[in-house]
C-alpha angles and dihedrals in degrees: 000000000000125000094259092054092047091051092050091047091051092047092050092048091051093049095042095097090060099033096091106084092203092061099036095100087062104028098050095054090045092051089047091053093048092049092048093050090048091051091047089050089057089053091050091048090050091059090050101256134123109255094199091054090046092052091047090052088049090057091046092053091050094051096250094111127030123260122226090246141001137209120248116300090008133110142149088285093058090048091051092050089051087054091053090047091056092042096055099075090040091058092052093045092048091049088053091055092044094053091050090048090054089058092048092255131125112218102196089157096079091113092054092046090049092050094047093048093045093049095048092046089048097053096038100042109003093067097030100091092228120160116265093246090062100028101056098051090042090054090055093048092050090048092053094045097045094045092042093053092048092048091045090055089056091049092049092050089050094051100036102040102013090239108168109251092222091060095043094047093048090050091047089050090059093044092051092044097054101032092051091044089055093052093046092052092045102043116003107037122134106221093213105043095029087223129103115293114275115264125239114274089234090066096045118108093209121068103223126211095355106178113225125158091350091306128113108221137185106220115198107214091189096060096083089045090053092054092046090048091054090052092048092049090051091051093048093049096044105033109029136073090236092057092047092051093048091051091045091053089048093050098048124348095194094050091046091051091048089052090056099257115145100240096185095051093048092046091054092042093052091051091046089054091045092048092047090054090047087052090055088050089053097052094044088051104042097030097030119028088028129020100210141039126244110220120241092012127113116204114254088220089080090061097036087056090068090061092043092051092049091048090050090051088241087286115137094226092042088053091060093056095042090049089052092052096047091046090053091053093046097044096041096049096086094053091043089053094051097044104035097033091236121139114255090236089075087079089060089050090054092049090047091052091049089053092046095052093040089057087057090063093100090051091051091052091048092049093050091047092051092049091051091050091050090048091053091048091049092052091048091051092049092051 
């Protein structure tokens, strides 16, 4: 075998995991993750630390692997439930980004929609004193409505005036951030924490310090809803006329319009759905994972969700797994820092690398397609 043949054989063997088009939605993100962890391992080695030990500590901190010892009322189970609690709003936020992507839209305003929904649910229900049976469902309804209206406004501006959704969502982020900060400082500030006053436990979507088997657990009530929502979104996108029309508009607006699809209606509808999901992310974050709102601060989840959605290939089920991975990295970073002596910012480096290599997915598909075409041409020439 000559050198040229060996080189081609090596190249084909390296690209084999992503060569099957049927499995590319799964194989490309997995390859991206492996490459990003390898690149992060090189960074950890460069600073003189053991990457295997660091990754093991990461899993320990997230409740995936056991720690050598635990504080009172804590165990691996409580750490894992804390992971699910942090993961819940990320799943909703990532689904919001994924739905907008399907319609060819980029909802970068998830953080603002989260904040608006969380604030309205806080002042309407969180301070109302309502019983838990009424308060918790009402929080979810307000989250969906507030986020949906905010997203619908963006979709309407896009359709009616052709205002780019990236510009409008960024501007709405700033508006929500500073207007809500003003109202918190004027009417709802806690003089000690300098955040909004803590909400009633009856309105909170996370059951805090529930004692079971001598353990104090944080139970995220919204987690099961997040999984069910992902399944429903998949069904809507794959099996309904609405889902087909949204994807058609996202693929080619002109062709969709020529086929008789109402582009404006589906643009607004997609952003209403996206905003509603962002609203659920907001209430599970501000009235679940936390119980107050920090003024002038937008949640990073709204921006992390872009990376998570890309990693999950904008697929509802893929979003669940990518949210799980990113949550492990985020939740385990503190313990990794304390045990391995690695700065917590390394976790952000890992997530950034995952996003970088996930964004190369289109290039990977193009490269594989070109290699297949060349292989076909070579065989035709030989015959």
